[in-house]
mmCIF file with all atom_site columns, N, CA and C and ligand atoms in Angstrom:
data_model
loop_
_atom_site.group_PDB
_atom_site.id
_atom_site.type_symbol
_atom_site.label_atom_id
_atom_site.label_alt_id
_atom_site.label_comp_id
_atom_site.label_asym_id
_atom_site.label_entity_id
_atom_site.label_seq_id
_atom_site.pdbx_PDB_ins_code
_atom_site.Cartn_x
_atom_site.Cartn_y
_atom_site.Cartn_z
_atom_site.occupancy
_atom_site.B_iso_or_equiv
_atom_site.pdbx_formal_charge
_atom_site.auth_seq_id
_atom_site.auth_comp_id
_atom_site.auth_asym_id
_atom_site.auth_atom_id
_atom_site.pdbx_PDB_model_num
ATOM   1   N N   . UNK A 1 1  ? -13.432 19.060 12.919 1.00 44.00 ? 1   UNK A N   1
ATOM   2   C CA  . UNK A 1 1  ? -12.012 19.406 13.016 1.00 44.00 ? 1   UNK A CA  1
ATOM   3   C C   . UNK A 1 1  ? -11.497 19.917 11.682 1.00 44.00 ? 1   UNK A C   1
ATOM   4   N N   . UNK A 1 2  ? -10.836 20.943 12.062 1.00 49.00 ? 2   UNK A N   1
ATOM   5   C CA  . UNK A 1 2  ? -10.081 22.063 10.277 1.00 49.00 ? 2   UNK A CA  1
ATOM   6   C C   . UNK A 1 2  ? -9.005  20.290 9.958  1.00 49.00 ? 2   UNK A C   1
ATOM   7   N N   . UNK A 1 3  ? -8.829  20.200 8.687  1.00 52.00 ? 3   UNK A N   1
ATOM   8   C CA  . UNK A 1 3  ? -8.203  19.394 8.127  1.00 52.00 ? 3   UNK A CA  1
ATOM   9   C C   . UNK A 1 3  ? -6.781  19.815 7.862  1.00 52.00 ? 3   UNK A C   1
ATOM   10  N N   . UNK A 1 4  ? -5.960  19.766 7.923  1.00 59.00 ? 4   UNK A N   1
ATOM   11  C CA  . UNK A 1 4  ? -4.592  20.179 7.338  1.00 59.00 ? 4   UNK A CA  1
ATOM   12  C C   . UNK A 1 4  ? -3.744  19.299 7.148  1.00 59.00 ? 4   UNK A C   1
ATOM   13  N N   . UNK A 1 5  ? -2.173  19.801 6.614  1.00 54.00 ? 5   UNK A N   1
ATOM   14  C CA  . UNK A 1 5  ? -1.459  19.272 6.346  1.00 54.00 ? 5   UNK A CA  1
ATOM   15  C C   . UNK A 1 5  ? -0.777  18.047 7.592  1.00 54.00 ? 5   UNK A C   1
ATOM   16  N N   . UNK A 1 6  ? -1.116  18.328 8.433  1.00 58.00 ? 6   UNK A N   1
ATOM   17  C CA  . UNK A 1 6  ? -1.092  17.630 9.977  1.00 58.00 ? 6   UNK A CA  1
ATOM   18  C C   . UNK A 1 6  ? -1.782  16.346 9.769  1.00 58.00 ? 6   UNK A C   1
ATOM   19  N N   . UNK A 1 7  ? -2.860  16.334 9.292  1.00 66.00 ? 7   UNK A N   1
ATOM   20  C CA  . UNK A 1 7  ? -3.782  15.191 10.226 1.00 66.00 ? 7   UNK A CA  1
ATOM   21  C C   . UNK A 1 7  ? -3.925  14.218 9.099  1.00 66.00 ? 7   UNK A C   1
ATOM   22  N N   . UNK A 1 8  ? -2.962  14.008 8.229  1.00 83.00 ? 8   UNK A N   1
ATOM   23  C CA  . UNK A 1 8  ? -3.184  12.554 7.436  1.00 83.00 ? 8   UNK A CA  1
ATOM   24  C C   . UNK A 1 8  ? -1.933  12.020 8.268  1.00 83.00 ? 8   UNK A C   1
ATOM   25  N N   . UNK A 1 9  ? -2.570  10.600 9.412  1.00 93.00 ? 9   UNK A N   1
ATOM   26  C CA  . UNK A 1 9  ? -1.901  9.479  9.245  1.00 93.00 ? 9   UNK A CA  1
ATOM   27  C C   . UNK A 1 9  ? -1.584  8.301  8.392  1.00 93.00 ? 9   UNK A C   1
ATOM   28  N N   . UNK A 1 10 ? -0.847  7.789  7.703  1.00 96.00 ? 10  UNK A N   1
ATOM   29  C CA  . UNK A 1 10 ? -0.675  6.312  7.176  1.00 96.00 ? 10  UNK A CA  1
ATOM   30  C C   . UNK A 1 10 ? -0.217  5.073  8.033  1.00 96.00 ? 10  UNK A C   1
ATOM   31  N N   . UNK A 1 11 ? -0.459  4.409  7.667  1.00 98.00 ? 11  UNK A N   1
ATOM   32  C CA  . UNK A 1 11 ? -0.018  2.755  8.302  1.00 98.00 ? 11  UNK A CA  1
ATOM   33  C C   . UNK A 1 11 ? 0.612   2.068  7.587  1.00 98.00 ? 11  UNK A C   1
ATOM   34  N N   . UNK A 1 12 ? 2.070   1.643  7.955  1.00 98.00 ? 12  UNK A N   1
ATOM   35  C CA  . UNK A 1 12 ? 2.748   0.624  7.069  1.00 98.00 ? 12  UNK A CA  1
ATOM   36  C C   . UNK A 1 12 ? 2.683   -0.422 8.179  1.00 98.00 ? 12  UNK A C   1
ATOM   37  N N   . UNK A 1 13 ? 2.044   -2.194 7.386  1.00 98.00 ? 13  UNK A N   1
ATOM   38  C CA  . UNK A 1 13 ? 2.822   -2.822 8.182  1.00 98.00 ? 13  UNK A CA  1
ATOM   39  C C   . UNK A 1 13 ? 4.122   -3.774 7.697  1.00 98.00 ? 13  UNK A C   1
ATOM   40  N N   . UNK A 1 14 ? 5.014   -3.704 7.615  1.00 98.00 ? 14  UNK A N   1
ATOM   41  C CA  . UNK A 1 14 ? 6.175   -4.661 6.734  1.00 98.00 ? 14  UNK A CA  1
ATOM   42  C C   . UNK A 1 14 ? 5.281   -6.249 6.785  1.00 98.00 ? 14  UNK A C   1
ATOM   43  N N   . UNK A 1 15 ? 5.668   -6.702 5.428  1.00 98.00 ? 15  UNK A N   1
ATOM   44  C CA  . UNK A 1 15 ? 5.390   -8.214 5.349  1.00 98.00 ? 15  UNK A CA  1
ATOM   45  C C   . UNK A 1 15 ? 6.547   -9.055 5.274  1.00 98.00 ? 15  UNK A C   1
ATOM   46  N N   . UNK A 1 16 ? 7.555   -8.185 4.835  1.00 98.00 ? 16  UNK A N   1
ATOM   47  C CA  . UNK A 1 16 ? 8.821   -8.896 5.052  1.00 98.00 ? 16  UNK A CA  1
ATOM   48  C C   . UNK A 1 16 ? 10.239  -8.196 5.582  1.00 98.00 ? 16  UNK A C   1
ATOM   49  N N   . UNK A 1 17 ? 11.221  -8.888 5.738  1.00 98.00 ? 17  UNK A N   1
ATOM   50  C CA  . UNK A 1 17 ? 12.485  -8.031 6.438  1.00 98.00 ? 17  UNK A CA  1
ATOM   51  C C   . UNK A 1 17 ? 12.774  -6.356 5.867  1.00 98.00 ? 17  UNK A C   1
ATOM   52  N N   . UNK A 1 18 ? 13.226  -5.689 6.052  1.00 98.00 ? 18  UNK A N   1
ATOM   53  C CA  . UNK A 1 18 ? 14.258  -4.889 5.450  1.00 98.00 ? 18  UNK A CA  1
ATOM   54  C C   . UNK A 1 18 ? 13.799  -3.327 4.644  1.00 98.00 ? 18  UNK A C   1
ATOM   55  N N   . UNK A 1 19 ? 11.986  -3.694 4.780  1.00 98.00 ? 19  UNK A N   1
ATOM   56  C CA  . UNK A 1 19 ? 11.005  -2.761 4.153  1.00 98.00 ? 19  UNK A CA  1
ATOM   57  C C   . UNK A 1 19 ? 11.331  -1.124 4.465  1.00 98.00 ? 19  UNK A C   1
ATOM   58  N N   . UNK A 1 20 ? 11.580  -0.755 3.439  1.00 98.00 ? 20  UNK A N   1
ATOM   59  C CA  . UNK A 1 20 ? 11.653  0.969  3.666  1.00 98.00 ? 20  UNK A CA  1
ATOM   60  C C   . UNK A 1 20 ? 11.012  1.901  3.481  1.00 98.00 ? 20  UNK A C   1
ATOM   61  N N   . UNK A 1 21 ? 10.836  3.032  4.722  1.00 98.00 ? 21  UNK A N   1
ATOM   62  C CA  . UNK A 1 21 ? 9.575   3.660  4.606  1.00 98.00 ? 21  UNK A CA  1
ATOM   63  C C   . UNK A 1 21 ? 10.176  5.660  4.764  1.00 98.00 ? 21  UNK A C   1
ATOM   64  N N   . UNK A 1 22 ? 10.124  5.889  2.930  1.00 98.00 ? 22  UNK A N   1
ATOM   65  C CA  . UNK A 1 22 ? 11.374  6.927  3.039  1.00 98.00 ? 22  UNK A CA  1
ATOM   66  C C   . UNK A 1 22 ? 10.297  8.577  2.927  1.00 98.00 ? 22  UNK A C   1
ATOM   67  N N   . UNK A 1 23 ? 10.611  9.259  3.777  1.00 98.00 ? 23  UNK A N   1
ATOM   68  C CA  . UNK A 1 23 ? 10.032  10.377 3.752  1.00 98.00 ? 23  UNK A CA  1
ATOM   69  C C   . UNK A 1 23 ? 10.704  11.640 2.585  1.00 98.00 ? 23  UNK A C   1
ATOM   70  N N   . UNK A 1 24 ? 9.523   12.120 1.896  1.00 98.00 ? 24  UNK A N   1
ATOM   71  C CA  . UNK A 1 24 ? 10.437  12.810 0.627  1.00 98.00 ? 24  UNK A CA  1
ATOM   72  C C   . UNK A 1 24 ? 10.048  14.505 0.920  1.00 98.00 ? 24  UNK A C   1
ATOM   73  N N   . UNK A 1 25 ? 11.056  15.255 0.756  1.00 98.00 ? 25  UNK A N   1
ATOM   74  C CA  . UNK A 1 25 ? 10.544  16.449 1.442  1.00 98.00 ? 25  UNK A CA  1
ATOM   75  C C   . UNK A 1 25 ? 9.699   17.389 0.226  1.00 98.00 ? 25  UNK A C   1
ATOM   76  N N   . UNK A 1 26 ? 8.954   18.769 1.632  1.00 97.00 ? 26  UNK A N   1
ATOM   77  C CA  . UNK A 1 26 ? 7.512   19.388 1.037  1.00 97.00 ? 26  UNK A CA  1
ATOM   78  C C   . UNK A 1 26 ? 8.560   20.030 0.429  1.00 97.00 ? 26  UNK A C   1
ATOM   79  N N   . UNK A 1 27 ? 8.248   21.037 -0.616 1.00 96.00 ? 27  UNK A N   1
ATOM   80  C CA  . UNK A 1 27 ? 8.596   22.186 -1.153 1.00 96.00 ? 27  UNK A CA  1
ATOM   81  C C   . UNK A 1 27 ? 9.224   22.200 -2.554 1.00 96.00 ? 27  UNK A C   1
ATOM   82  N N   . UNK A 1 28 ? 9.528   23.205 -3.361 1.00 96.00 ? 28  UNK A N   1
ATOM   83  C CA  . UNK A 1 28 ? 10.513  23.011 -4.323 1.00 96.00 ? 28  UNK A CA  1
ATOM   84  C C   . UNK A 1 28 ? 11.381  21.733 -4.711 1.00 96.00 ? 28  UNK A C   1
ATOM   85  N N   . UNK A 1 29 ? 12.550  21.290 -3.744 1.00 96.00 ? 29  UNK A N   1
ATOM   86  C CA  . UNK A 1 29 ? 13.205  20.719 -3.766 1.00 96.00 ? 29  UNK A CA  1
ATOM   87  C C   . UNK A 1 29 ? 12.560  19.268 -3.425 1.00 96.00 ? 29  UNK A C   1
ATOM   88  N N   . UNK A 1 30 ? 12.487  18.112 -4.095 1.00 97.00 ? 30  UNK A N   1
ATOM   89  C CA  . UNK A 1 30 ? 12.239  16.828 -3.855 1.00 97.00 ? 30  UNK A CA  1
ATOM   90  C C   . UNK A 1 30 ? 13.018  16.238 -3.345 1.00 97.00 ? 30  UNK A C   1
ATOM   91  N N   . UNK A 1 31 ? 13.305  15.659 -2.234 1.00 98.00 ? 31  UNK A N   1
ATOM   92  C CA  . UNK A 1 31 ? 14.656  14.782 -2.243 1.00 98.00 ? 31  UNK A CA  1
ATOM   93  C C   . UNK A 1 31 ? 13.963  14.005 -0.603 1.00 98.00 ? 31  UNK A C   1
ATOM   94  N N   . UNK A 1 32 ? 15.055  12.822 -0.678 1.00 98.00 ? 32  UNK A N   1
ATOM   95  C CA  . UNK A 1 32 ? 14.720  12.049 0.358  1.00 98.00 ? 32  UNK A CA  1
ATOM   96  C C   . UNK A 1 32 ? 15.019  12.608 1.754  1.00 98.00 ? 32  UNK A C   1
ATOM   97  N N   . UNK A 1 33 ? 14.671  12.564 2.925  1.00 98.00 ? 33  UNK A N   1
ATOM   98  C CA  . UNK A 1 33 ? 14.816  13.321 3.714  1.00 98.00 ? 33  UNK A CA  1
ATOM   99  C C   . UNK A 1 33 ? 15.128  12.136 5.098  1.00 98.00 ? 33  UNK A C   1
ATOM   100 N N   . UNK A 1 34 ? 14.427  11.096 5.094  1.00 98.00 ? 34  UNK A N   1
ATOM   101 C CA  . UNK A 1 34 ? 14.273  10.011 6.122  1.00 98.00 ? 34  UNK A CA  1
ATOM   102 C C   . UNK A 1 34 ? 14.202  9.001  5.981  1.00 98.00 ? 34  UNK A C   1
ATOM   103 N N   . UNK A 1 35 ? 15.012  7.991  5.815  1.00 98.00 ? 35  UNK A N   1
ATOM   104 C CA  . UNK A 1 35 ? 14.494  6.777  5.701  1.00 98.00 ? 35  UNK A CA  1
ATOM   105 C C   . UNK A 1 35 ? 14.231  5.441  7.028  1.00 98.00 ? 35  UNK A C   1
ATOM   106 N N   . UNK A 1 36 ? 13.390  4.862  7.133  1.00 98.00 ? 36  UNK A N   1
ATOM   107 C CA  . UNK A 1 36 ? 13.641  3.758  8.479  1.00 98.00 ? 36  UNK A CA  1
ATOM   108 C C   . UNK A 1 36 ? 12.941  2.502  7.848  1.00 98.00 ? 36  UNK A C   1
ATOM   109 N N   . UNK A 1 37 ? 13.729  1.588  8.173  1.00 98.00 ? 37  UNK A N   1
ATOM   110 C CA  . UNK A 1 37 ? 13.621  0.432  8.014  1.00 98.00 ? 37  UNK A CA  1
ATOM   111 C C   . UNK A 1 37 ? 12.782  -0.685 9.142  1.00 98.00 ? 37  UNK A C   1
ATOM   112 N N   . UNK A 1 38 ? 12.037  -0.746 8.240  1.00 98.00 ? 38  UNK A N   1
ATOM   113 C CA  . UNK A 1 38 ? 11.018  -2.374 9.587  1.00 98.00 ? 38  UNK A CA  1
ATOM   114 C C   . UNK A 1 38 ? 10.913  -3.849 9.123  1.00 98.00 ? 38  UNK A C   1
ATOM   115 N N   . UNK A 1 39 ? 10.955  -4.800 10.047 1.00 98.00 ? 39  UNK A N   1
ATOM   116 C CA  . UNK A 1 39 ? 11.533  -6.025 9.640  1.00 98.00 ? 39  UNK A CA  1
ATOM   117 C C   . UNK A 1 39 ? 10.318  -6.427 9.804  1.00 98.00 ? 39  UNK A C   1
ATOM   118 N N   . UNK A 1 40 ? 9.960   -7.681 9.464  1.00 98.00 ? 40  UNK A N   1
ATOM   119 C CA  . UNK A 1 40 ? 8.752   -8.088 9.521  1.00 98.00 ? 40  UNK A CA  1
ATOM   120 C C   . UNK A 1 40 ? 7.418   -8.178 10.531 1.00 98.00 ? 40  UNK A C   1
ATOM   121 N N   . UNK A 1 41 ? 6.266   -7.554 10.253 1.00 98.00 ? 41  UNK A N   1
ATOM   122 C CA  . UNK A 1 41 ? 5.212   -7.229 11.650 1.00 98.00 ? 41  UNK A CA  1
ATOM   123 C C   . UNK A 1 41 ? 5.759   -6.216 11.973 1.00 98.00 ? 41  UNK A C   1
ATOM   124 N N   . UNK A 1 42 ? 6.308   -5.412 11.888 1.00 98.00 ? 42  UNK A N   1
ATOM   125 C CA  . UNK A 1 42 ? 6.692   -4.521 12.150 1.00 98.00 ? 42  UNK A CA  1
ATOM   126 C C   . UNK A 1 42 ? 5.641   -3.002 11.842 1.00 98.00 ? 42  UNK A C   1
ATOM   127 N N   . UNK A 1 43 ? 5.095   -1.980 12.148 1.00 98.00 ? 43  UNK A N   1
ATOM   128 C CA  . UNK A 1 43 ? 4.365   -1.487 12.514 1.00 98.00 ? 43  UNK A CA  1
ATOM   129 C C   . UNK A 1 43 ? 4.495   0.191  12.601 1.00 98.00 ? 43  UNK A C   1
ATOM   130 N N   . UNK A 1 44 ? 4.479   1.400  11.123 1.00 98.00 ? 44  UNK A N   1
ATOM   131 C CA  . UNK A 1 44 ? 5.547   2.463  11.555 1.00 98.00 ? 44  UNK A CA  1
ATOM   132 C C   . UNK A 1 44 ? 4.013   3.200  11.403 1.00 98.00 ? 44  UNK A C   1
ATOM   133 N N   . UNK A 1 45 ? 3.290   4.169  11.952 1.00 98.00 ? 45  UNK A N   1
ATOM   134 C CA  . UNK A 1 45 ? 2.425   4.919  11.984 1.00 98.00 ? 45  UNK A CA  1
ATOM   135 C C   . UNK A 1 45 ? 3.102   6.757  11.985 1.00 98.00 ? 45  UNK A C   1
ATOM   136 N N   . UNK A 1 46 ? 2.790   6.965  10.105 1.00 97.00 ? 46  UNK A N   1
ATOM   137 C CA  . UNK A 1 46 ? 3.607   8.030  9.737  1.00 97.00 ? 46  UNK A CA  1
ATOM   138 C C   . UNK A 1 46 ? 2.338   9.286  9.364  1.00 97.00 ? 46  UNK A C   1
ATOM   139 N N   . UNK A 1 47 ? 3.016   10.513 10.071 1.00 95.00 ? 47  UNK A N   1
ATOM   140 C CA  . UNK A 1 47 ? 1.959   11.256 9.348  1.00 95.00 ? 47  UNK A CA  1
ATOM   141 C C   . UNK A 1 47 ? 2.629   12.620 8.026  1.00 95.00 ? 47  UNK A C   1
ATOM   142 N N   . UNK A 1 48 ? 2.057   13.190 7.392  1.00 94.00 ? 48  UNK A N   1
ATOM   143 C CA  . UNK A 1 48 ? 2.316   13.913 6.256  1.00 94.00 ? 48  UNK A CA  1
ATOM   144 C C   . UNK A 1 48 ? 2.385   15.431 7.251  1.00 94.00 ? 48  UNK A C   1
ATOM   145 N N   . UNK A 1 49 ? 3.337   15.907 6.904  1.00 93.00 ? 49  UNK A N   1
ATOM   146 C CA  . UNK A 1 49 ? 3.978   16.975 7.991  1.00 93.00 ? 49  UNK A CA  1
ATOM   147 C C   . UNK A 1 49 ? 3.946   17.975 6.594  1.00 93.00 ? 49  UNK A C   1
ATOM   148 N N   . UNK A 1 50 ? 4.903   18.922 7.961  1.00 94.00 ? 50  UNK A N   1
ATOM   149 C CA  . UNK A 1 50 ? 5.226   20.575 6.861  1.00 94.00 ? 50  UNK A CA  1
ATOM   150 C C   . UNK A 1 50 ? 6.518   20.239 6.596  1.00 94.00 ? 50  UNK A C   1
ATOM   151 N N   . UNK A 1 51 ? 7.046   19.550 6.675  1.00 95.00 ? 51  UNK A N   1
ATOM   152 C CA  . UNK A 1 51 ? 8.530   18.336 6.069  1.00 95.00 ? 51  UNK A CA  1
ATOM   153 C C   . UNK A 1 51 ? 9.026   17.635 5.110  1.00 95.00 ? 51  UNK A C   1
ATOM   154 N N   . UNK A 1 52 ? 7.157   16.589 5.364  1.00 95.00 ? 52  UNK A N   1
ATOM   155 C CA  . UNK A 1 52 ? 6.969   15.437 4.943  1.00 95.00 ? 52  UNK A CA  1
ATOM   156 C C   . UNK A 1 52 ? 5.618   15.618 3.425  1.00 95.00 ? 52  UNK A C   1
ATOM   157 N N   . UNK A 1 53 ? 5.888   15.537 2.039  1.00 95.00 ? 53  UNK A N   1
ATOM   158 C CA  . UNK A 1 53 ? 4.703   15.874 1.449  1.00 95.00 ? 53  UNK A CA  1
ATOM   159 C C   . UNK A 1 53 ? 4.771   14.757 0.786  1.00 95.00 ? 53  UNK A C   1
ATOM   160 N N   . UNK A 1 54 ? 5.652   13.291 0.703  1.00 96.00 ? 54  UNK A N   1
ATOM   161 C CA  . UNK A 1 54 ? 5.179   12.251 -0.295 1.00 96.00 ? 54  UNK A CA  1
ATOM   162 C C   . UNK A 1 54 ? 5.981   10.854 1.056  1.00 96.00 ? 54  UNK A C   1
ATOM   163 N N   . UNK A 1 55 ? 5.510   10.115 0.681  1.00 97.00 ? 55  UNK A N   1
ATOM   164 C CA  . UNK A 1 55 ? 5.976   8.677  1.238  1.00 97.00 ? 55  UNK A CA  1
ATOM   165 C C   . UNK A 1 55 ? 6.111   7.724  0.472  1.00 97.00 ? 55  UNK A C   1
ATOM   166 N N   . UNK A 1 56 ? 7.140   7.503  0.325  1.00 98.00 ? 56  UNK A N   1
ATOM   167 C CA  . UNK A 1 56 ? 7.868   6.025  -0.460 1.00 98.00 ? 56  UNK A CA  1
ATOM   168 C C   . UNK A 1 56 ? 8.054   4.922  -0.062 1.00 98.00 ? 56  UNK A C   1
ATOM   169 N N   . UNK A 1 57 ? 7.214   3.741  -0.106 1.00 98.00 ? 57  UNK A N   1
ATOM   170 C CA  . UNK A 1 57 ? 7.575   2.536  0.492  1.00 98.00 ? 57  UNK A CA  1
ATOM   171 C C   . UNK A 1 57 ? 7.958   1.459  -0.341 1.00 98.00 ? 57  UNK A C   1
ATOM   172 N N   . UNK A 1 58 ? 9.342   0.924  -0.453 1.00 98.00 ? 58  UNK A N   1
ATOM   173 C CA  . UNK A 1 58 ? 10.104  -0.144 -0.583 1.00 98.00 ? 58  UNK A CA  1
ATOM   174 C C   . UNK A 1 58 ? 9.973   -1.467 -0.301 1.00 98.00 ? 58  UNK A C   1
ATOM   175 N N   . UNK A 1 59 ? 9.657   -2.348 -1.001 1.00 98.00 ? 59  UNK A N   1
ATOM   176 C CA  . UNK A 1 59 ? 9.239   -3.809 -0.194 1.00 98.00 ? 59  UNK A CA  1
ATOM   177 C C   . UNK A 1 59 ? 7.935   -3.887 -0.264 1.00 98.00 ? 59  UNK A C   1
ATOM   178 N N   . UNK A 1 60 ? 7.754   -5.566 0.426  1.00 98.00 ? 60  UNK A N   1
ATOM   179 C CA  . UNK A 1 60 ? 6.109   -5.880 0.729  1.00 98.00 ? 60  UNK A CA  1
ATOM   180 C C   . UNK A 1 60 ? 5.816   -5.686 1.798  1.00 98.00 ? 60  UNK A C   1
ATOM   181 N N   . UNK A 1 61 ? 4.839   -4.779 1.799  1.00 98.00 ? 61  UNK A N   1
ATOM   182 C CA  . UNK A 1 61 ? 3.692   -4.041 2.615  1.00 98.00 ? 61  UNK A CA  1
ATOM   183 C C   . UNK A 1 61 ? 2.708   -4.188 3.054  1.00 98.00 ? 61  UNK A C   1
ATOM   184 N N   . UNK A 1 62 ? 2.004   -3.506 3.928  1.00 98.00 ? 62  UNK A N   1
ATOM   185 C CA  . UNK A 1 62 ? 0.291   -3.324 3.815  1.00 98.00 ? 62  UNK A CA  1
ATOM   186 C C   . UNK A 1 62 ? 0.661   -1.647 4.338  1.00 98.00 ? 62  UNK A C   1
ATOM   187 N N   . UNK A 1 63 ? -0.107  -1.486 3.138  1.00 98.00 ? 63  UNK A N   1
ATOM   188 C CA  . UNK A 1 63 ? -0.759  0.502  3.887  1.00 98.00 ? 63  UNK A CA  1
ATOM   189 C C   . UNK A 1 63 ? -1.959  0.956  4.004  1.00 98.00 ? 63  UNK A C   1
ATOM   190 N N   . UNK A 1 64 ? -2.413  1.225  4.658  1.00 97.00 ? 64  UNK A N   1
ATOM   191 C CA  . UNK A 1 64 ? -3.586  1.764  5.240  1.00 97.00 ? 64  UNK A CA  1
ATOM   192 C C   . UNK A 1 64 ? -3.599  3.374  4.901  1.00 97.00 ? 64  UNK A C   1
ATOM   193 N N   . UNK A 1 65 ? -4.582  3.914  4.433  1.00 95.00 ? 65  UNK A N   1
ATOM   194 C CA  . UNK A 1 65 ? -4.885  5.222  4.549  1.00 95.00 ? 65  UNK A CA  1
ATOM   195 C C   . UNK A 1 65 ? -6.238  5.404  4.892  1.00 95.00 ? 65  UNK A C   1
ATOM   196 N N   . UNK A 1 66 ? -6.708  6.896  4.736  1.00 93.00 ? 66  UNK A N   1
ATOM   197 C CA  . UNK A 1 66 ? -8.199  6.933  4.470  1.00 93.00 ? 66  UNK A CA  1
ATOM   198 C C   . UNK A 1 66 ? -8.252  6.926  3.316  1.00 93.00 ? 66  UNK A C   1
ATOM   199 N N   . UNK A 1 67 ? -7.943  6.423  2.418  1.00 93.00 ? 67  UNK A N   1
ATOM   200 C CA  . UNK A 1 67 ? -8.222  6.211  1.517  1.00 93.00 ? 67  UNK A CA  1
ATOM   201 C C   . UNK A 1 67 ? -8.543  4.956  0.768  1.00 93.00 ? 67  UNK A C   1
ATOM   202 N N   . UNK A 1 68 ? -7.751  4.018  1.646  1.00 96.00 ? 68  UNK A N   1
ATOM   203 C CA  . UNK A 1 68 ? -8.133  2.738  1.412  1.00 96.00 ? 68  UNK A CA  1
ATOM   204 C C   . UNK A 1 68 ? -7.197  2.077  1.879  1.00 96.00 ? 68  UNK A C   1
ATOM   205 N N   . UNK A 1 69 ? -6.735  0.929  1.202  1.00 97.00 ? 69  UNK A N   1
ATOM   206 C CA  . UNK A 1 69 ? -6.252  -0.527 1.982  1.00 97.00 ? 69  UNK A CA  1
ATOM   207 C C   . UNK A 1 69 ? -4.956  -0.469 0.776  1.00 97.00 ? 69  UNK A C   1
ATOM   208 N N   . UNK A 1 70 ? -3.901  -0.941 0.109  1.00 97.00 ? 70  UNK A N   1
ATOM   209 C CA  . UNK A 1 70 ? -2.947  -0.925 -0.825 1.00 97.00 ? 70  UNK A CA  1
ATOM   210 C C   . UNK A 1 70 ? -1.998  -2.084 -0.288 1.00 97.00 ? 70  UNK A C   1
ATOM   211 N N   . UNK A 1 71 ? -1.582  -2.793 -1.256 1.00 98.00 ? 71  UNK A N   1
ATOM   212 C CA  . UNK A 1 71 ? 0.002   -3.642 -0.981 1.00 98.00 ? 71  UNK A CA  1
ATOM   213 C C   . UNK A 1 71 ? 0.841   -3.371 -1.825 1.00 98.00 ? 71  UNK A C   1
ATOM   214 N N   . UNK A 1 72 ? 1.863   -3.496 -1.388 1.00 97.00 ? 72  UNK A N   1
ATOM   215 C CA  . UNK A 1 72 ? 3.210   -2.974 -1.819 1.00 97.00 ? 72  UNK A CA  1
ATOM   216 C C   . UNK A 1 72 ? 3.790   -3.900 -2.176 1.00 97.00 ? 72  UNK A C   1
ATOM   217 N N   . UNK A 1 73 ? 4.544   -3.764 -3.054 1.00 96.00 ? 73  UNK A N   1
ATOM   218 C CA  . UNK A 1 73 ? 5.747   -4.929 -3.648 1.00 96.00 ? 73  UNK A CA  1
ATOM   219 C C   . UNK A 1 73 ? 5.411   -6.081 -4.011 1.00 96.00 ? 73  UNK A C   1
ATOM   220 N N   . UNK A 1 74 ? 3.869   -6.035 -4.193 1.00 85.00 ? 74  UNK A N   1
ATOM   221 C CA  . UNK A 1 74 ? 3.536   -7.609 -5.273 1.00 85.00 ? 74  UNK A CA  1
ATOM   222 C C   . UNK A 1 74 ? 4.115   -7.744 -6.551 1.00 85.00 ? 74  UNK A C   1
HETATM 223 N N1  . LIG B 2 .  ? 10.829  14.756 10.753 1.00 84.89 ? 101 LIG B N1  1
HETATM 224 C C1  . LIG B 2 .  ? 9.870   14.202 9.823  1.00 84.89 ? 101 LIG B C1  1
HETATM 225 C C2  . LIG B 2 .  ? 8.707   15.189 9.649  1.00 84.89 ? 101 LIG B C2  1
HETATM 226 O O1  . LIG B 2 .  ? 8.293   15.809 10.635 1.00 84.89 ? 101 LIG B O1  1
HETATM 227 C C3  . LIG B 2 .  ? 9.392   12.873 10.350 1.00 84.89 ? 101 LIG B C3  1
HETATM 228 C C4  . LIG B 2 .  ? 8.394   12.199 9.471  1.00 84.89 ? 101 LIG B C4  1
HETATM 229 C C5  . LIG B 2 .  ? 7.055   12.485 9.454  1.00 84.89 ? 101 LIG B C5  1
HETATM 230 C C6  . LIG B 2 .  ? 8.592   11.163 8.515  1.00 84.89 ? 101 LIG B C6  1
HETATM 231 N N2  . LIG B 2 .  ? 6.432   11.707 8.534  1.00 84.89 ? 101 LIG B N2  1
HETATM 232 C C7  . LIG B 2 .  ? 7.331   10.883 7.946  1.00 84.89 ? 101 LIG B C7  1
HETATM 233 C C8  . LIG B 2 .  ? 9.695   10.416 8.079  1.00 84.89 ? 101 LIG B C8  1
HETATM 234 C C9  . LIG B 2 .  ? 7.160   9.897  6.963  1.00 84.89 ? 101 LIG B C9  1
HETATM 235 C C10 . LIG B 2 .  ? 9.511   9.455  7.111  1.00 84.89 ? 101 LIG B C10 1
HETATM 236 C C11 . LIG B 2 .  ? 8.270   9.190  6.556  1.00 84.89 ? 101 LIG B C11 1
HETATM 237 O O2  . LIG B 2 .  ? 8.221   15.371 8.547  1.00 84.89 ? 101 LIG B O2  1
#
C-alpha cells in the first residue's frame, strides 16, 4: 500500500478526566484547529490528515503509534 499523508493512525487512551487531544493545522500557518476532550478510558483513534500535520496531547495518556508506545503527562 502507497503510504501517505492519510494512513498514520494514533491512539490516545486518557488516564485521567479532562485529557486534550488538540489537532494543529498542515501548512504555513500553525494554529490549533480542534480540540476534544476524553475523560477517563476513554479512547480517540486520530489520523494525520491534509488538515491535520501535528497532535497535541494535554494530560495523562497512553499513545500508541507505529512508532511506539509513549505516556503523557508524567
Ligand atoms: N477535521 C480534522 C481533519 O480532517 C479532524 C482530525 C483529524 C483531527 N485528525 C485529528 C482533530 C487529530 C484533532 C486531532 O484533519
Amino acid at each position: 500500500m502507497q503510504r501517505n499523508i492519510n494512513s498514520d493512525h494514533i491512539i490516545i487512551k486518557a488516564e485521567q478526566d479532562g485529557v486534550q487531544v488538540i489537532g494543529l493545522t498542515r501548512g504555513s500557518d500553525t494554529r490549533f484547529h480542534h480540540s476534544e476532550k476524553l475523560d477517563t478510558g476513554e479512547v480517540m483513534i486520530a489520523q494525520f490528515t491534509e488538515h491535520t500535520s501535528a497532535i497535541k496531547v494535554r494530560g495523562k495518556a497512553k499513545i500508541i503509534s507505529s512508532y511506539g508506545e509513549i505516556e503523557a503527562g508524567k
